[in-house]
Amino acid sequence: DTAHRLNRMFLVYALDVQERMHISIQELEKQDQYRNEFLATLAHELRNPLGPIMSGASILESTDDESTKKRVSAIISRQAEYMSKLVNELMDVSRITQGKVKLEFERLNIQDIISESLEMVEQHIKSKSHDVHVQYLEDGVPVYGDRARLSQIFSNIIHNAAKYTDNNGKITISVKQEASLVVVRISDNGLGIPHERLGDVFNMFTQIEAHSTHTKGGLGIGLTLVSKLVALHHGSITVESEGEGKGSTFEIRLPVSQSAYDQTTYTVGEP
Ligand code: ADP
């Protein structure tokens, strides 16, 4: 009887191992596919700005016309800035993954952080004529974190809201406090995210295929960076969408104080 029971236990164990190995091979294949797509996108994204930079340089060499020089220089610096943003994002992800990023924690006001983040993406929002509504609490809500990194988190999400919404869209930002957490919701009425892909957007190199015709640029690492930064703050980030074409809402929860920071753990994904 004992031999029989041991045998069954072993069988259950073996099936479990087999199942897990199966999942992990599938997972590896998926990661491998992401990596290949990412390398192709990276090459593409880095090569694109090189064309205008190189032809711009040769125009600068051959022209004496001041207004042409000015226009071409502006194009060159915009393209170079875009390249440098991509490279910085890549370096940031790898430094965070290796645990090399140190945060300078202090008690801040979330209102100031959101204003700073909005300033960082102002040009992009204006160029698409989006309407931005911000709903603050009267007394303001504190947040415990690193000023520059918090601005990076929110500017990334607001930038995405603007990017994945057609012109004249609406972006709504609301702030509230729930117990020892500050809760910020950033909603847009843009392209939305298909339900079955919601969990994927925080994964490295993930871009929703249906969006590629609407947008240009990006490597699919912005939200990976955001979720790693939120984790370093012991916060959480979730995403909801009613589906394609119906907008998206990102919700970020962060500790209001050091003691709240000590008590919270990180979560990511769907609410
Ligand atoms: P990317 O550089 O492609 O913008 P991110 O990591 O910031 O990379 O976002 C990953 C993907 O999630 C995007 O490619 C896009 O398909 C989707 N996404 C992010 N934010 C939004 C949003 N507000 N609305 C719809 N889709 C979004």
Tab-separated table of C-alpha atoms and ligand atoms in Angstrom:
chain	number	residue	atom	x	y	z
A	1	ASP	CA	0.000	0.000	0.000
A	2	THR	CA	2.816	2.425	0.926
A	3	ALA	CA	4.630	1.552	-2.293
A	4	HIS	CA	1.449	2.271	-4.204
A	5	ARG	CA	1.032	5.660	-2.494
A	6	LEU	CA	4.691	6.574	-3.073
A	7	ASN	CA	4.323	5.618	-6.674
A	8	ARG	CA	1.303	7.896	-7.048
A	9	MET	CA	3.085	10.737	-5.290
A	10	PHE	CA	5.991	10.347	-7.670
A	11	LEU	CA	3.664	10.365	-10.676
A	12	VAL	CA	1.970	13.572	-9.514
A	13	TYR	CA	5.401	15.106	-8.926
A	14	ALA	CA	6.653	14.027	-12.358
A	15	LEU	CA	3.571	15.428	-14.073
A	16	ASP	CA	4.033	18.684	-12.209
A	17	VAL	CA	7.692	18.943	-13.268
A	18	GLN	CA	6.763	18.091	-16.827
A	19	GLU	CA	4.073	20.780	-16.841
A	20	ARG	CA	6.425	23.355	-15.422
A	21	MET	CA	9.147	22.474	-17.917
A	22	HIS	CA	6.608	22.768	-20.694
A	23	ILE	CA	5.588	26.225	-19.483
A	24	SER	CA	9.139	27.349	-19.107
A	25	ILE	CA	10.092	26.214	-22.615
A	26	GLN	CA	7.103	28.109	-24.001
A	27	GLU	CA	8.095	31.073	-21.877
A	28	LEU	CA	11.670	30.885	-23.173
A	29	GLU	CA	10.462	30.733	-26.755
A	30	LYS	CA	8.284	33.781	-26.139
A	31	GLN	CA	11.214	35.660	-24.573
A	32	ASP	CA	13.395	34.684	-27.507
A	33	GLN	CA	10.785	35.978	-29.939
A	34	TYR	CA	10.527	39.264	-27.966
A	35	ARG	CA	14.307	39.603	-28.060
A	36	ASN	CA	14.477	39.087	-31.820
A	37	GLU	CA	11.655	41.536	-32.459
A	38	PHE	CA	13.350	43.978	-30.116
A	39	LEU	CA	16.686	43.811	-31.944
A	40	ALA	CA	14.931	44.423	-35.256
A	41	THR	CA	13.039	47.383	-33.766
A	42	LEU	CA	16.184	48.746	-32.135
A	43	ALA	CA	18.142	48.633	-35.396
A	44	HIS	CA	15.241	50.285	-37.173
A	45	GLU	CA	14.753	52.999	-34.532
A	46	LEU	CA	18.449	53.865	-34.459
A	47	ARG	CA	18.831	53.837	-38.221
A	48	ASN	CA	15.826	56.107	-38.893
A	49	PRO	CA	17.301	59.303	-37.416
A	50	LEU	CA	20.672	58.636	-39.045
A	51	GLY	CA	19.338	59.424	-42.544
A	52	PRO	CA	18.310	63.020	-41.774
A	53	ILE	CA	21.422	63.553	-39.622
A	54	MET	CA	23.779	62.463	-42.409
A	55	SER	CA	22.041	64.280	-45.238
A	56	GLY	CA	21.638	67.327	-42.944
A	57	ALA	CA	25.382	67.374	-42.310
A	58	SER	CA	26.160	67.352	-46.020
A	59	ILE	CA	23.632	70.171	-46.650
A	60	LEU	CA	25.331	72.217	-43.899
A	61	GLU	CA	28.688	71.712	-45.598
A	62	SER	CA	27.448	72.925	-48.964
A	63	THR	CA	25.099	75.812	-48.157
A	64	ASP	CA	25.692	79.425	-47.141
A	65	ASP	CA	22.023	80.234	-46.778
A	66	GLU	CA	21.422	81.179	-43.132
A	67	SER	CA	17.766	80.119	-42.954
A	68	THR	CA	18.528	76.708	-44.480
A	69	LYS	CA	21.352	76.260	-41.986
A	70	LYS	CA	19.019	77.055	-39.102
A	71	ARG	CA	16.291	74.703	-40.290
A	72	VAL	CA	18.697	71.831	-40.957
A	73	SER	CA	20.484	72.280	-37.603
A	74	ALA	CA	17.126	72.071	-35.826
A	75	ILE	CA	16.334	68.805	-37.631
A	76	ILE	CA	19.746	67.365	-36.737
A	77	SER	CA	19.425	68.196	-33.050
A	78	ARG	CA	15.863	66.840	-32.844
A	79	GLN	CA	16.919	63.532	-34.396
A	80	ALA	CA	20.036	63.311	-32.225
A	81	GLU	CA	17.911	64.009	-29.122
A	82	TYR	CA	15.595	61.168	-30.065
A	83	MET	CA	18.560	58.795	-30.447
A	84	SER	CA	19.965	59.866	-27.128
A	85	LYS	CA	16.580	59.297	-25.428
A	86	LEU	CA	16.492	55.724	-26.761
A	87	VAL	CA	20.032	54.997	-25.649
A	88	ASN	CA	19.370	56.497	-22.195
A	89	GLU	CA	16.264	54.326	-21.768
A	90	LEU	CA	18.273	51.229	-22.668
A	91	MET	CA	21.056	52.088	-20.265
A	92	ASP	CA	18.548	52.875	-17.521
A	93	VAL	CA	16.819	49.498	-17.839
A	94	SER	CA	20.100	47.644	-17.685
A	95	ARG	CA	21.355	49.681	-14.686
A	96	ILE	CA	18.092	49.156	-12.793
A	97	THR	CA	18.096	45.441	-13.588
A	98	GLN	CA	21.609	45.178	-12.199
A	99	GLY	CA	20.535	47.048	-9.070
A	100	LYS	CA	22.855	49.954	-9.825
A	101	VAL	CA	20.270	52.717	-9.471
A	102	LYS	CA	20.195	54.429	-6.078
A	103	LEU	CA	17.129	56.456	-5.177
A	104	GLU	CA	17.229	59.599	-3.064
A	105	PHE	CA	14.082	59.305	-0.956
A	106	GLU	CA	12.348	62.368	0.445
A	107	ARG	CA	8.832	63.452	1.327
A	108	LEU	CA	7.361	65.329	-1.632
A	109	ASN	CA	4.053	66.665	-2.826
A	110	ILE	CA	2.496	64.582	-5.610
A	111	GLN	CA	1.023	67.734	-7.151
A	112	ASP	CA	4.510	69.160	-7.787
A	113	ILE	CA	5.646	65.884	-9.337
A	114	ILE	CA	2.679	65.761	-11.706
A	115	SER	CA	3.182	69.405	-12.730
A	116	GLU	CA	6.852	68.683	-13.470
A	117	SER	CA	5.928	65.583	-15.470
A	118	LEU	CA	3.377	67.526	-17.492
A	119	GLU	CA	5.992	70.165	-18.293
A	120	MET	CA	8.337	67.448	-19.563
A	121	VAL	CA	5.800	66.257	-22.159
A	122	GLU	CA	4.110	69.597	-22.852
A	123	GLN	CA	5.403	69.827	-26.431
A	124	HIS	CA	4.102	66.409	-27.329
A	125	ILE	CA	0.664	67.102	-25.831
A	126	LYS	CA	0.424	70.464	-27.603
A	127	SER	CA	1.497	69.038	-30.957
A	128	LYS	CA	-1.464	66.643	-30.809
A	129	SER	CA	-3.901	69.251	-29.403
A	130	HIS	CA	-4.936	67.040	-26.489
A	131	ASP	CA	-7.068	68.355	-23.684
A	132	VAL	CA	-5.595	67.627	-20.230
A	133	HIS	CA	-7.682	67.641	-17.055
A	134	VAL	CA	-6.033	67.358	-13.679
A	135	GLN	CA	-8.107	66.708	-10.564
A	136	TYR	CA	-6.084	67.370	-7.436
A	137	LEU	CA	-7.144	67.211	-3.831
A	138	GLU	CA	-7.322	70.619	-2.215
A	139	ASP	CA	-4.742	70.023	0.488
A	140	GLY	CA	-2.400	68.047	-1.716
A	141	VAL	CA	-1.144	64.554	-0.993
A	142	PRO	CA	2.399	63.686	0.046
A	143	VAL	CA	4.469	61.008	-1.604
A	144	TYR	CA	7.678	59.361	-0.403
A	145	GLY	CA	10.141	58.920	-3.242
A	146	ASP	CA	12.898	60.128	-5.523
A	147	ARG	CA	11.931	63.388	-7.224
A	148	ALA	CA	13.553	62.766	-10.626
A	149	ARG	CA	12.478	59.119	-10.816
A	150	LEU	CA	8.873	59.915	-9.845
A	151	SER	CA	8.749	62.541	-12.616
A	152	GLN	CA	10.174	59.966	-14.993
A	153	ILE	CA	7.392	57.496	-14.052
A	154	PHE	CA	4.560	59.981	-14.613
A	155	SER	CA	6.008	61.677	-17.688
A	156	ASN	CA	6.390	58.275	-19.352
A	157	ILE	CA	2.765	57.343	-18.698
A	158	ILE	CA	1.407	60.749	-19.728
A	159	HIS	CA	3.611	60.662	-22.830
A	160	ASN	CA	2.141	57.268	-23.757
A	161	ALA	CA	-1.405	58.539	-23.144
A	162	ALA	CA	-0.697	61.342	-25.636
A	163	LYS	CA	1.114	59.059	-28.080
A	164	TYR	CA	-1.549	56.326	-28.232
A	165	THR	CA	-4.461	58.757	-28.594
A	166	ASP	CA	-5.463	60.401	-31.868
A	167	ASN	CA	-5.332	64.217	-32.079
A	168	ASN	CA	-7.788	66.227	-29.954
A	169	GLY	CA	-7.984	63.490	-27.349
A	170	LYS	CA	-8.682	63.783	-23.661
A	171	ILE	CA	-6.265	62.894	-20.877
A	172	THR	CA	-7.513	62.882	-17.296
A	173	ILE	CA	-5.263	62.729	-14.247
A	174	SER	CA	-6.760	62.261	-10.801
A	175	VAL	CA	-5.149	62.076	-7.397
A	176	LYS	CA	-6.582	60.697	-4.177
A	177	GLN	CA	-5.335	59.242	-0.933
A	178	GLU	CA	-6.318	55.778	0.272
A	179	ALA	CA	-4.999	54.997	3.752
A	180	SER	CA	-1.210	55.326	3.546
A	181	LEU	CA	-1.059	55.343	-0.251
A	182	VAL	CA	-1.417	58.064	-2.854
A	183	VAL	CA	-3.394	56.818	-5.848
A	184	VAL	CA	-2.857	58.472	-9.230
A	185	ARG	CA	-5.026	57.484	-12.208
A	186	ILE	CA	-4.076	58.540	-15.717
A	187	SER	CA	-6.782	57.917	-18.320
A	188	ASP	CA	-6.950	58.596	-22.016
A	189	ASN	CA	-9.669	58.087	-24.614
A	190	GLY	CA	-7.271	56.680	-27.182
A	191	LEU	CA	-6.505	53.399	-28.910
A	192	GLY	CA	-6.938	51.244	-25.805
A	193	ILE	CA	-5.342	47.858	-25.229
A	194	PRO	CA	-6.884	44.497	-26.193
A	195	HIS	CA	-7.947	42.631	-23.078
A	196	GLU	CA	-5.704	39.611	-23.695
A	197	ARG	CA	-2.614	41.865	-23.982
A	198	LEU	CA	-3.151	43.937	-20.817
A	199	GLY	CA	-0.771	41.805	-18.778
A	200	ASP	CA	1.972	42.062	-21.415
A	201	VAL	CA	2.493	45.813	-21.677
A	202	PHE	CA	4.902	45.895	-18.730
A	203	ASN	CA	7.086	43.199	-20.278
A	204	MET	CA	10.325	44.212	-21.883
A	205	PHE	CA	10.154	44.827	-25.644
A	206	THR	CA	6.359	44.461	-25.847
A	207	GLN	CA	4.477	46.656	-28.283
A	208	ILE	CA	0.857	46.077	-29.248
A	209	GLU	CA	0.885	45.146	-32.944
A	210	ALA	CA	-2.433	46.882	-33.652
A	211	HIS	CA	-0.855	50.212	-32.673
A	212	SER	CA	2.076	50.149	-35.060
A	213	THR	CA	0.178	51.815	-37.894
A	214	HIS	CA	-0.898	54.687	-35.621
A	215	THR	CA	2.419	55.583	-34.082
A	216	LYS	CA	6.025	55.850	-34.877
A	217	GLY	CA	8.932	55.276	-32.598
A	218	GLY	CA	9.567	53.545	-29.315
A	219	LEU	CA	11.210	50.323	-28.251
A	220	GLY	CA	8.645	48.864	-25.888
A	221	ILE	CA	10.803	49.483	-22.822
A	222	GLY	CA	9.198	52.637	-21.381
A	223	LEU	CA	6.639	50.735	-19.293
A	224	THR	CA	9.228	48.154	-18.229
A	225	LEU	CA	11.300	51.018	-16.905
A	226	VAL	CA	8.226	52.549	-15.224
A	227	SER	CA	7.254	49.303	-13.515
A	228	LYS	CA	10.815	48.741	-12.262
A	229	LEU	CA	10.917	52.285	-10.877
A	230	VAL	CA	7.512	51.834	-9.209
A	231	ALA	CA	8.847	48.603	-7.663
A	232	LEU	CA	11.845	50.463	-6.234
A	233	HIS	CA	9.314	52.770	-4.541
A	234	HIS	CA	7.408	49.740	-3.131
A	235	GLY	CA	4.393	50.931	-5.116
A	236	SER	CA	2.080	49.184	-7.536
A	237	ILE	CA	0.965	49.795	-11.099
A	238	THR	CA	-2.054	48.364	-12.892
A	239	VAL	CA	-3.716	48.937	-16.244
A	240	GLU	CA	-7.320	48.722	-17.378
A	241	SER	CA	-8.876	49.171	-20.786
A	242	GLU	CA	-12.412	48.692	-22.037
A	243	GLY	CA	-10.804	47.338	-25.202
A	244	GLU	CA	-9.515	48.601	-28.518
A	245	GLY	CA	-10.508	52.169	-29.331
A	246	LYS	CA	-11.927	52.743	-25.866
A	247	GLY	CA	-8.988	54.278	-24.039
A	248	SER	CA	-6.722	53.068	-21.241
A	249	THR	CA	-6.286	53.835	-17.566
A	250	PHE	CA	-3.061	53.381	-15.637
A	251	GLU	CA	-3.255	53.416	-11.851
A	252	ILE	CA	-0.155	53.988	-9.751
A	253	ARG	CA	-0.101	53.598	-5.974
A	254	LEU	CA	2.802	54.950	-3.988
A	255	PRO	CA	3.541	55.236	-0.274
A	256	VAL	CA	2.878	58.635	1.338
A	257	SER	CA	5.580	58.272	3.977
A	258	GLN	CA	8.613	56.284	4.970
A	259	SER	CA	6.587	54.073	7.317
A	260	ALA	CA	4.097	53.358	4.498
A	261	TYR	CA	7.090	52.517	2.283
A	262	ASP	CA	8.364	50.053	4.887
A	263	GLN	CA	4.977	48.335	5.025
A	264	THR	CA	4.079	47.967	1.353
A	265	THR	CA	5.077	45.433	-1.238
A	266	TYR	CA	5.121	45.769	-4.971
A	267	THR	CA	2.544	44.500	-7.457
A	268	VAL	CA	2.192	44.907	-11.198
A	269	GLY	CA	-0.401	43.896	-13.784
A	270	GLU	CA	-4.175	43.993	-13.947
A	271	PRO	CA	-6.247	45.236	-10.986
B	1	ADP	P1	6.728	52.172	-26.473
B	1	ADP	O1	8.124	52.667	-26.601
B	1	ADP	O2	6.332	51.230	-27.569
B	1	ADP	O3	5.727	53.272	-26.272
B	1	ADP	P2	6.089	51.264	-23.748
B	1	ADP	O4	6.803	50.246	-22.942
B	1	ADP	O5	5.985	52.636	-23.203
B	1	ADP	O6	6.778	51.250	-25.173
B	1	ADP	O7	4.625	50.710	-24.028
B	1	ADP	C1	4.457	49.356	-24.459
B	1	ADP	C2	3.245	49.228	-25.360
B	1	ADP	O8	2.036	49.385	-24.583
B	1	ADP	C3	3.169	50.295	-26.441
B	1	ADP	O9	3.911	49.927	-27.575
B	1	ADP	C4	1.677	50.374	-26.707
B	1	ADP	O10	1.287	49.394	-27.653
B	1	ADP	C5	1.041	50.032	-25.358
B	1	ADP	N1	0.603	51.236	-24.608
B	1	ADP	C6	1.281	51.926	-23.660
B	1	ADP	N2	0.567	52.975	-23.192
B	1	ADP	C7	-0.616	52.954	-23.850
B	1	ADP	C8	-1.818	53.760	-23.832
B	1	ADP	N3	-1.941	54.809	-23.021
B	1	ADP	N4	-2.814	53.407	-24.665
B	1	ADP	C9	-2.716	52.336	-25.490
B	1	ADP	N5	-1.627	51.540	-25.557
B	1	ADP	C10	-0.593	51.835	-24.752
